[in-house]
Short mmCIF file of C-alpha atoms in Angstrom, two decimals:
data_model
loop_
_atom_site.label_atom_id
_atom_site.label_comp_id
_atom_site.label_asym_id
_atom_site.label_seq_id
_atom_site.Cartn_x
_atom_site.Cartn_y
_atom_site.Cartn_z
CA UNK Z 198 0.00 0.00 0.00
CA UNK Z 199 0.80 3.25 -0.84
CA UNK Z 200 0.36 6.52 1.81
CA UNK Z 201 -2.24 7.60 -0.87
CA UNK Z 202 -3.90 4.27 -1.03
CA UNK Z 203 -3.75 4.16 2.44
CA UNK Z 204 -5.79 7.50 3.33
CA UNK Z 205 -7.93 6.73 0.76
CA UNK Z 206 -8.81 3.56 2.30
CA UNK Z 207 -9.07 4.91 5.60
CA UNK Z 208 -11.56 7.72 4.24
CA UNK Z 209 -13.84 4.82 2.94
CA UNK Z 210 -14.04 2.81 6.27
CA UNK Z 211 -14.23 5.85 7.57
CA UNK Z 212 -17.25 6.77 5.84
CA UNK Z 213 -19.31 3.33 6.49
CA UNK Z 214 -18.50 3.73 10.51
CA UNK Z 215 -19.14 7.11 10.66
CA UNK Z 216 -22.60 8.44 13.03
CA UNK Z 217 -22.63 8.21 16.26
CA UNK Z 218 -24.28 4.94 16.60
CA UNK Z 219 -23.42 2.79 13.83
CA UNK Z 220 -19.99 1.63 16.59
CA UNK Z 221 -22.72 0.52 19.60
CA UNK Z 222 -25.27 -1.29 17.24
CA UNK Z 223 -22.30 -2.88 16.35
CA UNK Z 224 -21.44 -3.80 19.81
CA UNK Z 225 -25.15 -5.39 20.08
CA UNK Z 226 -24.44 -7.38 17.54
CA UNK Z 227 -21.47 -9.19 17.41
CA UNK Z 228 -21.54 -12.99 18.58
CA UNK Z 229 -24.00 -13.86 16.34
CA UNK Z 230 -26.61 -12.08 18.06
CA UNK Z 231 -30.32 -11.98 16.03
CA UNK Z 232 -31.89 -9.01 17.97
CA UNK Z 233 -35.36 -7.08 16.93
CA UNK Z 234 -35.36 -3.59 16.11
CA UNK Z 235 -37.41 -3.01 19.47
CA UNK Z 236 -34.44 -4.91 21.06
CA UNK Z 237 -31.96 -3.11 19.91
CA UNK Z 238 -34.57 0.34 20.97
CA UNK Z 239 -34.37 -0.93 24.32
CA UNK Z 240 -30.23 -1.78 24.45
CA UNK Z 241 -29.53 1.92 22.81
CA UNK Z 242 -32.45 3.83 24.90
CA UNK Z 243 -30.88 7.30 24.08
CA UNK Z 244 -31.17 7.02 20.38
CA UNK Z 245 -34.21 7.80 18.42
CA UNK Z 246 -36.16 5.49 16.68
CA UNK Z 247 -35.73 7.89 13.20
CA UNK Z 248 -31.88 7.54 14.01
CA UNK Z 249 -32.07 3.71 14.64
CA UNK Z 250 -33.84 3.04 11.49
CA UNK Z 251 -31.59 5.64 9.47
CA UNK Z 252 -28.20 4.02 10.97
CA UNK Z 253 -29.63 0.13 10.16
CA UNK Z 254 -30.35 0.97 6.46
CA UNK Z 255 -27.15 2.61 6.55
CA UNK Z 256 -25.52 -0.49 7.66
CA UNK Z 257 -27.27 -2.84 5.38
CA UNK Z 258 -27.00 -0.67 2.54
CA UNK Z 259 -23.50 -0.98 2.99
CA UNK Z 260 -23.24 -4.75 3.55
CA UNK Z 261 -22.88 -5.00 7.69
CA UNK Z 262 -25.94 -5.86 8.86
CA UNK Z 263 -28.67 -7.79 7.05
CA UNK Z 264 -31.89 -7.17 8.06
CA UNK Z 265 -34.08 -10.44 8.21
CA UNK Z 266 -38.20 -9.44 7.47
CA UNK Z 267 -40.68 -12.45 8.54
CA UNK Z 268 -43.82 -11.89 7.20
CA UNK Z 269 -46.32 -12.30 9.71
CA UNK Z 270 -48.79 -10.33 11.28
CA UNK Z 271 -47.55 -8.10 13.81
CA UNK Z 272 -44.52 -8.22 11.42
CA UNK Z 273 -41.37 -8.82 12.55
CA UNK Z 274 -38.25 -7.56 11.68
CA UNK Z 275 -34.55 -9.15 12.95
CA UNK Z 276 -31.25 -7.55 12.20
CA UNK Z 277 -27.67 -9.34 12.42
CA UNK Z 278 -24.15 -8.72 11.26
CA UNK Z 279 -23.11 -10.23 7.92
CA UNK Z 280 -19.79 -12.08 8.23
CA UNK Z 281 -17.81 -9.15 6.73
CA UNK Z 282 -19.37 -7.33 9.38
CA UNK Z 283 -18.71 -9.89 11.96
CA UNK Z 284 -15.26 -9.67 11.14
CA UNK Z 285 -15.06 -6.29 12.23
CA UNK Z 286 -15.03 -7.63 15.88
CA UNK Z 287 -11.14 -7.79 15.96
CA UNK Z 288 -10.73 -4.41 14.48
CA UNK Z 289 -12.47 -3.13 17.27
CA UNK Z 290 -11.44 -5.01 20.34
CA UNK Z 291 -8.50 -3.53 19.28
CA UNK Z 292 -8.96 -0.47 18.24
CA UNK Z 293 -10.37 -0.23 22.13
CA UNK Z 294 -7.70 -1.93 23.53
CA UNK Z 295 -5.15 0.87 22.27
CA UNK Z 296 -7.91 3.70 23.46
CA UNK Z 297 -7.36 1.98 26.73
CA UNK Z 298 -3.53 2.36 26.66
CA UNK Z 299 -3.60 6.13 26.49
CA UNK Z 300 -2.33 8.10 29.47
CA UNK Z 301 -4.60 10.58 30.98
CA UNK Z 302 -4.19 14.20 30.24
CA UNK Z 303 -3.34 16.67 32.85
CA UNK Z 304 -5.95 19.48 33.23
#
């Protein structure tokens, strides 16, 4: 990889993490979970349902989460991570692991 190819592929996972949910409804989701969007409304209580639904089709749209419709009556909707998005998991436990390394700043 080049430095340019490099940025540039930063600025593209960049773009499909960025909002200030998408990281916690990941969160919910690894391990295989299968949770319903009222599920995942109760785990996340301080995000709005508009936001919940925007940040899911987000996700799916950009091939994370696959969203699972079972045509019944209430109907019932399930989301869970596709494997590339399962395979974010590592990424992350790192990527938290290294937050956690950081000294804290002096006031």
């Amino acid at each position: 990889m080049t430095p340019l190819s490099a940025a540039s592929g930063v600025e593209n996972v960049l773009r499909i993490l960025e909002g200030r949910w998408k990281l916690v409804i990941l969160f919910h989701l690894f391990g295989g979970k299968v949770l319903r969007f009222s599920d995942l409304e109760r785990a996340i209580p301080a995000i709005s349902q508009k936001m919940l639904i925007q940040q899911l089709r987000q996700m799916e749209g950009d091939g994370i989460v696959r969203r699972i419709v079972h045509h019944q009556v209430p109907p019932k909707v399930e989301y869970c991570l596709t494997d590339w998005g399962q395979a974010l998991c590592p990424a992350l436990d790192a990527l938290l692991k290294w937050a956690a390394l950081r000294e804290p700043v002096e006031g």
